[in-house]
PDB file of C-alpha atoms in Angstrom:
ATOM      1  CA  UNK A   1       6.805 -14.836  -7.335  1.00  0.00           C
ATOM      2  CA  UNK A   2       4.231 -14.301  -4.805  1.00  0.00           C
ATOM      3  CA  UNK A   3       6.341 -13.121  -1.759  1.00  0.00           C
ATOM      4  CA  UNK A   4       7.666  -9.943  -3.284  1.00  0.00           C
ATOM      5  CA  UNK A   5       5.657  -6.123  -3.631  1.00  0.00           C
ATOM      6  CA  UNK A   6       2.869  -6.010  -6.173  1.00  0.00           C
ATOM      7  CA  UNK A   7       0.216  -3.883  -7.045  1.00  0.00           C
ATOM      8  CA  UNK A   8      -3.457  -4.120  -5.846  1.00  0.00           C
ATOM      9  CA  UNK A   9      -6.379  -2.844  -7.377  1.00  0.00           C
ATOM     10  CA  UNK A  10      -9.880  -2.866  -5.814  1.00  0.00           C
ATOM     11  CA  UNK A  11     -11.639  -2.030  -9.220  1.00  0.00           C
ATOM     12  CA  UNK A  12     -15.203  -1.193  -8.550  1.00  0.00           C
ATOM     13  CA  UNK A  13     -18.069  -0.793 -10.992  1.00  0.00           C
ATOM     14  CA  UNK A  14     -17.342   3.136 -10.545  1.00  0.00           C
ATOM     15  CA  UNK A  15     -14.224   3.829  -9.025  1.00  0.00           C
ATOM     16  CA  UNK A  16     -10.551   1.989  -8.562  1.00  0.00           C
ATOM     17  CA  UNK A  17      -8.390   2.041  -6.473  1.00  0.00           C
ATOM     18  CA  UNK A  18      -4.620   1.050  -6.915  1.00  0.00           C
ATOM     19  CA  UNK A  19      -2.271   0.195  -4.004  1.00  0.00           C
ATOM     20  CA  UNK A  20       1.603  -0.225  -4.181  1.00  0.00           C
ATOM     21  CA  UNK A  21       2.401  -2.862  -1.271  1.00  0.00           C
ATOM     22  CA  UNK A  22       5.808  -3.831  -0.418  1.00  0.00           C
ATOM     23  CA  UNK A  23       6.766  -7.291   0.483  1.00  0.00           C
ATOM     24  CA  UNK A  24       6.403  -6.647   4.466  1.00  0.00           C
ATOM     25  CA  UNK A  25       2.640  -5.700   3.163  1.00  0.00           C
ATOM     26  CA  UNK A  26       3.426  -1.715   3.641  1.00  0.00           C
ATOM     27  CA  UNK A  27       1.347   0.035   1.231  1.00  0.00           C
ATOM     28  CA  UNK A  28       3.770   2.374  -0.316  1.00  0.00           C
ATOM     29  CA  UNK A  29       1.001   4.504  -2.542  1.00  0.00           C
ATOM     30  CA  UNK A  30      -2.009   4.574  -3.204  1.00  0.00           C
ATOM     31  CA  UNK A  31      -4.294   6.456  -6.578  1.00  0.00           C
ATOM     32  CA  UNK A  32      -7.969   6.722  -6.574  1.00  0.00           C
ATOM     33  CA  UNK A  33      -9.719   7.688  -9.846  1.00  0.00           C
ATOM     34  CA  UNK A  34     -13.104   6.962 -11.539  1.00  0.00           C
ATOM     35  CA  UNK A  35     -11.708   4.520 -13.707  1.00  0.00           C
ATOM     36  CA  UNK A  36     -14.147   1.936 -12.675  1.00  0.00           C
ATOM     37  CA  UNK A  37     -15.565  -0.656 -15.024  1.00  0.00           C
ATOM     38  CA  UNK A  38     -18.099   1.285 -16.224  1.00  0.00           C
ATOM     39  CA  UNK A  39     -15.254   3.662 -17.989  1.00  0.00           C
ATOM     40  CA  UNK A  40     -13.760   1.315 -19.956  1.00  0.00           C
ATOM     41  CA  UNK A  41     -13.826  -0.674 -23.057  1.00  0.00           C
ATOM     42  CA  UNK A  42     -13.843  -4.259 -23.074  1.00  0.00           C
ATOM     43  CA  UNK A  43     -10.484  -4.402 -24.974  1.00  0.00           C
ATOM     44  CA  UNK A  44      -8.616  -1.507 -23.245  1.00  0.00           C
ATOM     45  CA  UNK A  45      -7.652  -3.067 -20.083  1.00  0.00           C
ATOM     46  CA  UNK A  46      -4.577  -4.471 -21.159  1.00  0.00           C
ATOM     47  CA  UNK A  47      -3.752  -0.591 -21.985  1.00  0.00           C
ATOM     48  CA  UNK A  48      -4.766   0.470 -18.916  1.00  0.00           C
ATOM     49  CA  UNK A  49      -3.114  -2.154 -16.411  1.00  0.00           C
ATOM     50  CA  UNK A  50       0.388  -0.964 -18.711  1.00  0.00           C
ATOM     51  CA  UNK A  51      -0.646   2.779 -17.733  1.00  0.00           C
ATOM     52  CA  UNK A  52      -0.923   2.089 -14.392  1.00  0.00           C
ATOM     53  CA  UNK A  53       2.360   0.430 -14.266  1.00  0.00           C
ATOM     54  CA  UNK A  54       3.832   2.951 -15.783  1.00  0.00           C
ATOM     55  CA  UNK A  55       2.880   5.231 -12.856  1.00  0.00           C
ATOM     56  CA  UNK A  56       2.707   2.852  -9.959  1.00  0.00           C
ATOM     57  CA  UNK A  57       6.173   0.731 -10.898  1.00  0.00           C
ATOM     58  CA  UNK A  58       6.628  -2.458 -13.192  1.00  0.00           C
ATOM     59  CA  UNK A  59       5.325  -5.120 -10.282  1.00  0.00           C
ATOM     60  CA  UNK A  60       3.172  -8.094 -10.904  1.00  0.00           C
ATOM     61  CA  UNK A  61      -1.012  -6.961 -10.523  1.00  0.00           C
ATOM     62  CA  UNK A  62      -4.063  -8.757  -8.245  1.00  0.00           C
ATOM     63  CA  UNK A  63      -7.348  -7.144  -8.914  1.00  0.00           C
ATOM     64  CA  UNK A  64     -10.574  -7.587  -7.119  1.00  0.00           C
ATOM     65  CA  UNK A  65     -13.920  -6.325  -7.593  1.00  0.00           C
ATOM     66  CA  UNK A  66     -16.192  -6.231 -10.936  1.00  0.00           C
ATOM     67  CA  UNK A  67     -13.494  -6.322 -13.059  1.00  0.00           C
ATOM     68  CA  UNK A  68     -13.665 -10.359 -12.748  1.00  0.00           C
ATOM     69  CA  UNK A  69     -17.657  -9.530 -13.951  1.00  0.00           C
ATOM     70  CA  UNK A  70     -19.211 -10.072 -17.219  1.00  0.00           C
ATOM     71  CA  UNK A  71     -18.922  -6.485 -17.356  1.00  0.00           C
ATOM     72  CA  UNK A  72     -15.104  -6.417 -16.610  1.00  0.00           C
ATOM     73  CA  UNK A  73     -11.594  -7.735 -18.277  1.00  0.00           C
ATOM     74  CA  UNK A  74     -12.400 -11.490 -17.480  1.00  0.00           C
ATOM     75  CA  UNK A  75     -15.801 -13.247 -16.277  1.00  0.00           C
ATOM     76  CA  UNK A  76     -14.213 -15.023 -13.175  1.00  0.00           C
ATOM     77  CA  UNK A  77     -16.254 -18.196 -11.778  1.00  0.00           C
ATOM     78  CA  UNK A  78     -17.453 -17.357  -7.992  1.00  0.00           C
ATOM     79  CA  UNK A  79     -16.068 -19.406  -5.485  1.00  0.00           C
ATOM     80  CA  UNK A  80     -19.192 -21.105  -4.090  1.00  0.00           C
ATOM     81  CA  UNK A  81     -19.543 -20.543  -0.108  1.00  0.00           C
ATOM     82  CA  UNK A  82     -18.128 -21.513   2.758  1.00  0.00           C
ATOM     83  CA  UNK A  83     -15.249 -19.646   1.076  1.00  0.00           C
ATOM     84  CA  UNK A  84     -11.844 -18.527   2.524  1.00  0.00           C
ATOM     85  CA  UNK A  85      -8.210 -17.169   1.551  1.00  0.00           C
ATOM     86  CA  UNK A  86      -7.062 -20.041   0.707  1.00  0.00           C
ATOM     87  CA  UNK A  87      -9.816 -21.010  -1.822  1.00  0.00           C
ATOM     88  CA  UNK A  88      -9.634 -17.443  -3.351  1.00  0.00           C
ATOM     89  CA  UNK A  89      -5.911 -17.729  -3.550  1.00  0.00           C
ATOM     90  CA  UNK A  90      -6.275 -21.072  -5.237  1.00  0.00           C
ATOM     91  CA  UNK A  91      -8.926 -19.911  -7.743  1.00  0.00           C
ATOM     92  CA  UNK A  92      -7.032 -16.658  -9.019  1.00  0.00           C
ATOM     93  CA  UNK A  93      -8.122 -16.006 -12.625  1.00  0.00           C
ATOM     94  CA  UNK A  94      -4.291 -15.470 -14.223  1.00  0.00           C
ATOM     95  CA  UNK A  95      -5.104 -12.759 -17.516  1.00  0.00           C
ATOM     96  CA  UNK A  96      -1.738 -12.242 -17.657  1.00  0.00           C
ATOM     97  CA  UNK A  97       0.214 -15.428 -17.254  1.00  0.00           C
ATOM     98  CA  UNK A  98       2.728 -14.765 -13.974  1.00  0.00           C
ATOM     99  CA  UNK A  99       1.759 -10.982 -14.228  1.00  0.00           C
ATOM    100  CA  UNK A 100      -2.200  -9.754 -13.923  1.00  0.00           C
ATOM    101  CA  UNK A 101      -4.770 -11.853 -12.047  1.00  0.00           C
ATOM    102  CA  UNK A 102      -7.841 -11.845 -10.772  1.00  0.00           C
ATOM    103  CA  UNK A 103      -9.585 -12.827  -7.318  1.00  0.00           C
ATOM    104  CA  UNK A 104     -13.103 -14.737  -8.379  1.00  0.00           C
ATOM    105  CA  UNK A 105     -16.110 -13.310  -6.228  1.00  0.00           C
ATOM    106  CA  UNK A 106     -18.057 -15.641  -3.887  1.00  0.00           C
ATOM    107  CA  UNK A 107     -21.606 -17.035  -4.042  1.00  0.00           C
ATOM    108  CA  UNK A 108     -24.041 -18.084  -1.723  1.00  0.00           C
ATOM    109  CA  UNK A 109     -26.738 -20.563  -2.670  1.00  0.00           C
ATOM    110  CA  UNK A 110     -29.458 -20.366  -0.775  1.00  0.00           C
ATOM    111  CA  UNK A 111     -32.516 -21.987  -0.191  1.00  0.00           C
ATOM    112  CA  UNK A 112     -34.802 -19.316  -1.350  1.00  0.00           C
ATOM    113  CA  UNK A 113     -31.938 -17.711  -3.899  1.00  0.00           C
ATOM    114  CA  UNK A 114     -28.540 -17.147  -5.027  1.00  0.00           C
ATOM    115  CA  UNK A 115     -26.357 -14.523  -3.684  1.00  0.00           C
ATOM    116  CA  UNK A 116     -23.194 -13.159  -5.000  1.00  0.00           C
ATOM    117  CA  UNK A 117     -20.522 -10.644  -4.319  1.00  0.00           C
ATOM    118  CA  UNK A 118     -17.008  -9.320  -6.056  1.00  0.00           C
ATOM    119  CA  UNK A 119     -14.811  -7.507  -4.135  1.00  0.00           C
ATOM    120  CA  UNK A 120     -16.624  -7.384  -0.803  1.00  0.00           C
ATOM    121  CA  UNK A 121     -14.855 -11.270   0.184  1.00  0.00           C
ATOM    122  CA  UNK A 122     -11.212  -9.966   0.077  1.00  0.00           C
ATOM    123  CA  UNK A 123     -12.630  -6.909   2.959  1.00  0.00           C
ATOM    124  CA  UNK A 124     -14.341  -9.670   5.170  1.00  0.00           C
ATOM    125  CA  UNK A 125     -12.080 -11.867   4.826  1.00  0.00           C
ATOM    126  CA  UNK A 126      -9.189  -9.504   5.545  1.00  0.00           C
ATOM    127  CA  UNK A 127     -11.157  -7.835   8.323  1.00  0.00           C
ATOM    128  CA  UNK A 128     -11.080 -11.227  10.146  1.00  0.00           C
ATOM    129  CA  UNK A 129      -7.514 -11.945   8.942  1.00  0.00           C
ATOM    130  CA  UNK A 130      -6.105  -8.784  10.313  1.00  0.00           C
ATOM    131  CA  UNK A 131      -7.938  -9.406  13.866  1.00  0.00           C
ATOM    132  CA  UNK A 132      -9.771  -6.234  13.488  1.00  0.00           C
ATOM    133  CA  UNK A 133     -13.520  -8.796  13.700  1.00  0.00           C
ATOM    134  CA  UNK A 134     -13.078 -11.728  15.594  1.00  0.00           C
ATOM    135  CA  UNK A 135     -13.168 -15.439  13.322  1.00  0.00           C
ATOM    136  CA  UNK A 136     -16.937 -15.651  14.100  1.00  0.00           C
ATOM    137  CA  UNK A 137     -18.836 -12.453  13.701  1.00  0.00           C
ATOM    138  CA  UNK A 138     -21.936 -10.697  11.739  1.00  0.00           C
ATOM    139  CA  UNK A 139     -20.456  -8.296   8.953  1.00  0.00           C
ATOM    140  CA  UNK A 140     -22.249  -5.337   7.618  1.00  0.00           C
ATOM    141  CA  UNK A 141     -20.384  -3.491   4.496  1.00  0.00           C
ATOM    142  CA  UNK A 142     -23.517  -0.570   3.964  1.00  0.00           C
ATOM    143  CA  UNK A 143     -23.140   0.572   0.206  1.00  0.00           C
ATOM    144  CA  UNK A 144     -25.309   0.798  -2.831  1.00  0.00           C
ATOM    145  CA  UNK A 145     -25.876  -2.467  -2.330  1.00  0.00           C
ATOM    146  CA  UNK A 146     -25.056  -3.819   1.273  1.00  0.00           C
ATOM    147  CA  UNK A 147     -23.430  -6.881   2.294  1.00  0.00           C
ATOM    148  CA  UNK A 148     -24.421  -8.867   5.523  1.00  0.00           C
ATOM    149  CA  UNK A 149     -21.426 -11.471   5.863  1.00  0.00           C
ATOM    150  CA  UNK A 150     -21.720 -14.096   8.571  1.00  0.00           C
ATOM    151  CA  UNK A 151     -18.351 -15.715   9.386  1.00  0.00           C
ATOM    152  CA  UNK A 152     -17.858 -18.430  10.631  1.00  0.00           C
ATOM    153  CA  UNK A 153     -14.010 -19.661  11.872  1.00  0.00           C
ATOM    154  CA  UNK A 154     -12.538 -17.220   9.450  1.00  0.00           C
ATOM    155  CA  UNK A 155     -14.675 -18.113   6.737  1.00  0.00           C
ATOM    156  CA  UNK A 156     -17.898 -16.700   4.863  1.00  0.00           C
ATOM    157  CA  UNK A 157     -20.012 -19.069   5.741  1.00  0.00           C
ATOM    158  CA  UNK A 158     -23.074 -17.252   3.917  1.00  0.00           C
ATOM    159  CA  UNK A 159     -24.423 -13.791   2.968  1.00  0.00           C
ATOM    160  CA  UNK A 160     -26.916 -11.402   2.063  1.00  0.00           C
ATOM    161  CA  UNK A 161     -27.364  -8.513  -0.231  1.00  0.00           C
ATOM    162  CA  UNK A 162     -29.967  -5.816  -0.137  1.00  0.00           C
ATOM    163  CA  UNK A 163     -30.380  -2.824  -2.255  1.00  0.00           C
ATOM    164  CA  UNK A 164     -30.288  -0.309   0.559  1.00  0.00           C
ATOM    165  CA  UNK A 165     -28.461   2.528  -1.230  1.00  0.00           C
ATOM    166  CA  UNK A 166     -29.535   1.370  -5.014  1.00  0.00           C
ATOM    167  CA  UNK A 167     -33.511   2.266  -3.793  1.00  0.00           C
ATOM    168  CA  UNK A 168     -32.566   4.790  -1.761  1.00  0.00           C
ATOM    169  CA  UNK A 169     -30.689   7.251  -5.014  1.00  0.00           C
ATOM    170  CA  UNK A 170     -34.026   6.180  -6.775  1.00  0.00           C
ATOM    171  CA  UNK A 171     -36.459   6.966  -4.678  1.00  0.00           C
ATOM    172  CA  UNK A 172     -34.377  10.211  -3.989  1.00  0.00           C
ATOM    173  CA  UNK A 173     -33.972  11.185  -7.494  1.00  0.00           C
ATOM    174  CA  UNK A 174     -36.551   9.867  -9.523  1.00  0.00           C
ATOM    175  CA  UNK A 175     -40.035   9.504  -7.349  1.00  0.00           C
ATOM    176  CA  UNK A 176     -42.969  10.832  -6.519  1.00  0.00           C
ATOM    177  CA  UNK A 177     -40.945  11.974  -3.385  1.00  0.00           C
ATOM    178  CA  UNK A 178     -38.092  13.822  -5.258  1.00  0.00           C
ATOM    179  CA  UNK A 179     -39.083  17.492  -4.785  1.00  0.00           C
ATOM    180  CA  UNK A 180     -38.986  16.652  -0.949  1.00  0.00           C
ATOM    181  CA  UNK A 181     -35.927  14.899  -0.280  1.00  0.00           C
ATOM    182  CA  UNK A 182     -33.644  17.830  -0.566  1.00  0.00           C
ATOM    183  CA  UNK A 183     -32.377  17.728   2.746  1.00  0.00           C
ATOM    184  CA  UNK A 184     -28.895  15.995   4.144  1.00  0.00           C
ATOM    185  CA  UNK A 185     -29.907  12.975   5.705  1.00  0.00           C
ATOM    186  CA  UNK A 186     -28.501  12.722   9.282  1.00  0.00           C
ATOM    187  CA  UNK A 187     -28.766  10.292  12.440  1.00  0.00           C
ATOM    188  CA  UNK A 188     -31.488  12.199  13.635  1.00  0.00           C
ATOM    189  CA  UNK A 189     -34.996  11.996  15.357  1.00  0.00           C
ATOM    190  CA  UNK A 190     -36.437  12.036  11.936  1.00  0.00           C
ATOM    191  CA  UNK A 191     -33.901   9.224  11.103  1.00  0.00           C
ATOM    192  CA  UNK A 192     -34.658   7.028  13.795  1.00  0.00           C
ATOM    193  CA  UNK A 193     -38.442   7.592  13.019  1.00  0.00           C
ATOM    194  CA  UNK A 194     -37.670   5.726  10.180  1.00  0.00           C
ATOM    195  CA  UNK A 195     -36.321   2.952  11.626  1.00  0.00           C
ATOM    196  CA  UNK A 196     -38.669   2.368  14.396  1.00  0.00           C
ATOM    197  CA  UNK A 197     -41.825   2.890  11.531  1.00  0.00           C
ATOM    198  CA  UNK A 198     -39.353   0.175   9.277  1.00  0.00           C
ATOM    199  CA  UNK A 199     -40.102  -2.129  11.982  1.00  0.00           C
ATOM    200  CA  UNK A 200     -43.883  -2.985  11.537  1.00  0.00           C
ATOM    201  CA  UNK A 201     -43.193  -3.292   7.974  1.00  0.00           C
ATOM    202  CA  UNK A 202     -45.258  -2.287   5.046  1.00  0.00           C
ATOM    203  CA  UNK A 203     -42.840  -0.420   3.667  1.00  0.00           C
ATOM    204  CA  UNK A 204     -44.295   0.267   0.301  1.00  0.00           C
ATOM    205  CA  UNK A 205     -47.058   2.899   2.546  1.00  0.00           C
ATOM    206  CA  UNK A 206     -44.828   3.803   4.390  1.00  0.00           C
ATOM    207  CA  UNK A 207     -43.315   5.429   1.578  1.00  0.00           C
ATOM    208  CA  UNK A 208     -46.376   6.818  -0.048  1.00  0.00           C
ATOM    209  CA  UNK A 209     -47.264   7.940   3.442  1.00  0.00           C
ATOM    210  CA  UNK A 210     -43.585  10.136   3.590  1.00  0.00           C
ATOM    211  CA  UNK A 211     -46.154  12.183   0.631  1.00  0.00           C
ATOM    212  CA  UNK A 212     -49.551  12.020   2.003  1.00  0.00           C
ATOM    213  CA  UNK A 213     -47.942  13.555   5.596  1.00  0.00           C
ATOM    214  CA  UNK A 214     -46.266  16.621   3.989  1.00  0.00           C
ATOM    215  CA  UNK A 215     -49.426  17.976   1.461  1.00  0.00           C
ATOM    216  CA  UNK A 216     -52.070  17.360   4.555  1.00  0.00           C
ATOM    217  CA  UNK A 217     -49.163  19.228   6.993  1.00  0.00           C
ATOM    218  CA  UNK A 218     -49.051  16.444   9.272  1.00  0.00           C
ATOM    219  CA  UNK A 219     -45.339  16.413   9.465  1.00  0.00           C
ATOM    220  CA  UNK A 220     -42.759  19.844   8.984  1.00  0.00           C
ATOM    221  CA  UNK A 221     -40.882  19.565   5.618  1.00  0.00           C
ATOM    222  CA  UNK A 222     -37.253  19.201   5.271  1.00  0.00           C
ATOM    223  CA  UNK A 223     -36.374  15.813   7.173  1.00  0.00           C
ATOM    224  CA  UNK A 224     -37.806  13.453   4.533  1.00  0.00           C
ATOM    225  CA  UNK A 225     -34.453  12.248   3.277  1.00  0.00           C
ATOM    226  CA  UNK A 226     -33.566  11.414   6.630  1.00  0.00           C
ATOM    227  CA  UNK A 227     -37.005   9.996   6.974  1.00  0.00           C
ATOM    228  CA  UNK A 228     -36.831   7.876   3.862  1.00  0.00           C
ATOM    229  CA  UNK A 229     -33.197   6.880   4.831  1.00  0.00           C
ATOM    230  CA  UNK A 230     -34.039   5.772   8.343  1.00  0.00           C
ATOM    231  CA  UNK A 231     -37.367   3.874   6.716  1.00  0.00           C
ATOM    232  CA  UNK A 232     -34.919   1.731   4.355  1.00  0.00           C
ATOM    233  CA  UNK A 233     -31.967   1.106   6.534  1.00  0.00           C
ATOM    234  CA  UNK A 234     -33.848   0.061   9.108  1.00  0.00           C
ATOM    235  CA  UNK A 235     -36.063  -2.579   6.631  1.00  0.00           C
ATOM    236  CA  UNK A 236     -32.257  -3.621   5.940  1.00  0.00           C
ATOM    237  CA  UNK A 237     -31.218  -4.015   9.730  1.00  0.00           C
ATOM    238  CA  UNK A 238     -34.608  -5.647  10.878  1.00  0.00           C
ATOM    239  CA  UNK A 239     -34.549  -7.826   8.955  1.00  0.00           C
ATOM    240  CA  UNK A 240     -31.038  -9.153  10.189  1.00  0.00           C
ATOM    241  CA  UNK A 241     -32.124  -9.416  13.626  1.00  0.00           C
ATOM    242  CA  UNK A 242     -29.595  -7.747  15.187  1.00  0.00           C
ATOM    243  CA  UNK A 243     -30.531  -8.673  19.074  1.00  0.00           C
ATOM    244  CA  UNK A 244     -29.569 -12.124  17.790  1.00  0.00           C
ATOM    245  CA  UNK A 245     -26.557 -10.967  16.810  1.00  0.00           C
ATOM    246  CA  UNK A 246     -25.526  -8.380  18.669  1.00  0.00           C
ATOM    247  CA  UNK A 247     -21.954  -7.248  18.068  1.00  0.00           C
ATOM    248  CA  UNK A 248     -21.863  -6.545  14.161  1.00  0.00           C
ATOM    249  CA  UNK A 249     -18.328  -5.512  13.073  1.00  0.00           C
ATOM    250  CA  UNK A 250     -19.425  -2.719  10.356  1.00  0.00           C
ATOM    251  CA  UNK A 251     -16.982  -1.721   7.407  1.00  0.00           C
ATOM    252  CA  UNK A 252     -18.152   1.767   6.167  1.00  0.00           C
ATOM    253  CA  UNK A 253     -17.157   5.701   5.658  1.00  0.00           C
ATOM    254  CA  UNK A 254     -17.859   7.340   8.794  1.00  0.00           C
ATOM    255  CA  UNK A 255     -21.171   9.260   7.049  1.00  0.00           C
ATOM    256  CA  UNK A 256     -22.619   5.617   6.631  1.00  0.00           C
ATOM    257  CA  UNK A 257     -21.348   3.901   9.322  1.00  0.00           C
ATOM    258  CA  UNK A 258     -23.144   6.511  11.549  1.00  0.00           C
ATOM    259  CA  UNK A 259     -26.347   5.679  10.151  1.00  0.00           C
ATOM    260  CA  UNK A 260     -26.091   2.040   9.972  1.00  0.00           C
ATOM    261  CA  UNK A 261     -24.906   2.371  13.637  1.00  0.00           C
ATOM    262  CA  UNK A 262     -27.744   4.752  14.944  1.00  0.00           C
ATOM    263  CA  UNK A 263     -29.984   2.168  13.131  1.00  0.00           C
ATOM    264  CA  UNK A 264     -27.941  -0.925  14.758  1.00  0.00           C
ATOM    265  CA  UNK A 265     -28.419   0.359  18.490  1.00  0.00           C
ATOM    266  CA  UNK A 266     -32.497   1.414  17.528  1.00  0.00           C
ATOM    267  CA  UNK A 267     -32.683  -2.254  16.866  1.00  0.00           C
ATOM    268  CA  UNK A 268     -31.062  -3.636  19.989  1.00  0.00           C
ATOM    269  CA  UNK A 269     -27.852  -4.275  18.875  1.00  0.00           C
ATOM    270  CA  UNK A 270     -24.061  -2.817  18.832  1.00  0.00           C
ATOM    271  CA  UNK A 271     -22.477  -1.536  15.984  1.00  0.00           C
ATOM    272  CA  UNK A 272     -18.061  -1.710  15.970  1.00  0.00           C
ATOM    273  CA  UNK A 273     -16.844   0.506  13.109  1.00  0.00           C
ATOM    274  CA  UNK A 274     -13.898  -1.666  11.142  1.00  0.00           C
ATOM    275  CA  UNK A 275     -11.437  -0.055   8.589  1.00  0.00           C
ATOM    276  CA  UNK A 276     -12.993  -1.167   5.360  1.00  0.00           C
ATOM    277  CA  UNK A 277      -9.371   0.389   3.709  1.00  0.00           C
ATOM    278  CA  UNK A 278      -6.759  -1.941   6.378  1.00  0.00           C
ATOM    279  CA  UNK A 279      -9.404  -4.758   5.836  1.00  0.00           C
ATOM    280  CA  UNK A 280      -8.919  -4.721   1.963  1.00  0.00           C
ATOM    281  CA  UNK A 281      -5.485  -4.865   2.313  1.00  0.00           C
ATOM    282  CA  UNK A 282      -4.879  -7.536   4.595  1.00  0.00           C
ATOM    283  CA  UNK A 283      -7.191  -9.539   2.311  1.00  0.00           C
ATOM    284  CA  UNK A 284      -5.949  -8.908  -0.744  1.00  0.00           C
ATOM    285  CA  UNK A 285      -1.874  -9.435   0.860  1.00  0.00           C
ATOM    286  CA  UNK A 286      -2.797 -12.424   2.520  1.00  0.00           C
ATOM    287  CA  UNK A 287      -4.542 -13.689  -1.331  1.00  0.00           C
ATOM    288  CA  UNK A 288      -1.100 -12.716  -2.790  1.00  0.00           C
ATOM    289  CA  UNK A 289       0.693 -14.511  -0.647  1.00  0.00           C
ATOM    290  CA  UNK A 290      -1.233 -17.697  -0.809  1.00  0.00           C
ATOM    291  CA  UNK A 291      -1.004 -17.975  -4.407  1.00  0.00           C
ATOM    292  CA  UNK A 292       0.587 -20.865  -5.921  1.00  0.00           C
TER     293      UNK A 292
END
């Protein structure tokens, strides 16, 4: 059952994505629409997975991503960490016995706090998988909220999540600072001020301060959004010590994998850009084929 083509879908909290893969793991076609979880009713998915077989062919479905959330189709149990293929493959959540199932996201529990992720595991995994990280490695997968995966022999040993992206939009859109961040935010000097101010911390003034500098003039309006950008992504990279670590394999668009990487190499490490869209699909092919 599980060495023929299926379907994939990497169904987001916003967005899905379907994939057609053959049996040699080919993706034959792909859709993209805003049919994320947030767009549906809890009892239309059945519907929905029948639409999209009606357009993508009558094949057997794995899903990944929130819709294994309380939010989604089916509240999946996380696979606890150190997690791998295997264990994923093992764990699949069957909605539809033999025909629709879905991969359970991971967790990570800490000593301070829990962690958890859906969707992210079947990228890491697959970026290791498909040689494109090596087997022990520092992730980065920059997003709303980021993921810092550390691997360890092929497997996430443990992770962290920070709300880069989530603070970022509200800070941009509904703060004190709106009116000012109207600019494109770009790897620039005013970036990498950011960064290099992120580094001595306080980063609640250093905020309020991105305000005080423009009504006393101390600083030319216009680069604030870079500013503020540069000020939170590099709170998010300091914090990972990148000189410890210093080859991170980083699986992001090229808009924020040139930030993450300008704020990488500020902080004394080196940044290698992976293809997020390749790692999902060795992940999720290698899951499908694993499956009992």
């Amino acid at each position: 059952m599980t060495d023929g083509a299926f379907l994939a879908i990497d169904w987001g909290t916003t967005n899905r994505r379907v994939y057609r893969i053959a049996a040699d793991g080919t993706v034959e076609a792909t859709v993209r629409t805003d049919r994320g979880i947030l767009a549906m009713e809890p009892a239309g998915y059945a519907d929905e997975v029948a639409a999209i077989r009606a357009e993508m062919g009558d094949l057997p479905i794995l899903c990944a991503g929130m819709v294994g959330s309380n939010r989604g189709w089916a509240e999946v149990p996380y696979l606890p960490c150190p997690a791998d293929i295997a264990g994923l493959a093992n764990a699949l959540h069957w909605v539809e016995p033999g025909r629709t199932a879905i991969v359970p996201g991971v967790a990570w529990h800490g000593t301070a706090h829990a962690d958890v992720m859906r969707g992210e595991e079947v990228q890491v995994l697959g970026a290791t998988l498909a040689g494109l990280t090596p087997a022990t490695a520092l992730l980065c997968q920059p997003g709303t909220h980021c993921k810092w995966a550390w691997m360890e022999d092929g497997r996430i040993d443990r992770f962290t999540t920070a709300m880069t992206g989530e603070i970022f939009s509200l800070v941009q859109r509904h703060s004190l600072l709106a009116a000012q961040m109207t600019g494109t935010v770009a790897a620039g000097d005013a970036f990498l001020r950011g960064v290099a101010d992120a580094q001595g911390g306080d980063l609640l003034a250093r905020l309020f301060g991105v305000r005080a500098d423009f009504v006393t003039g101390r600083t030319p309006a216009g680069d604030e959004a870079s500013y503020v950008s540069g000020l939170l992504i590099g709170t998010d990279v300091w914090a990972r010590r990148p000189a410890e670590a210093p080859a991170i394999g980083l699986l992001a668009d090229p808009v924020l994998g040139a930030l993450y990487s300008a704020a990488i190499a500020a902080a004394g490490g080196r940044a290698t850009l992976v293809d997020s869209h390749s790692a999902f699909i060795a992940g999720i092919t290698h899951i499908w084929r694993h499956a009992a």
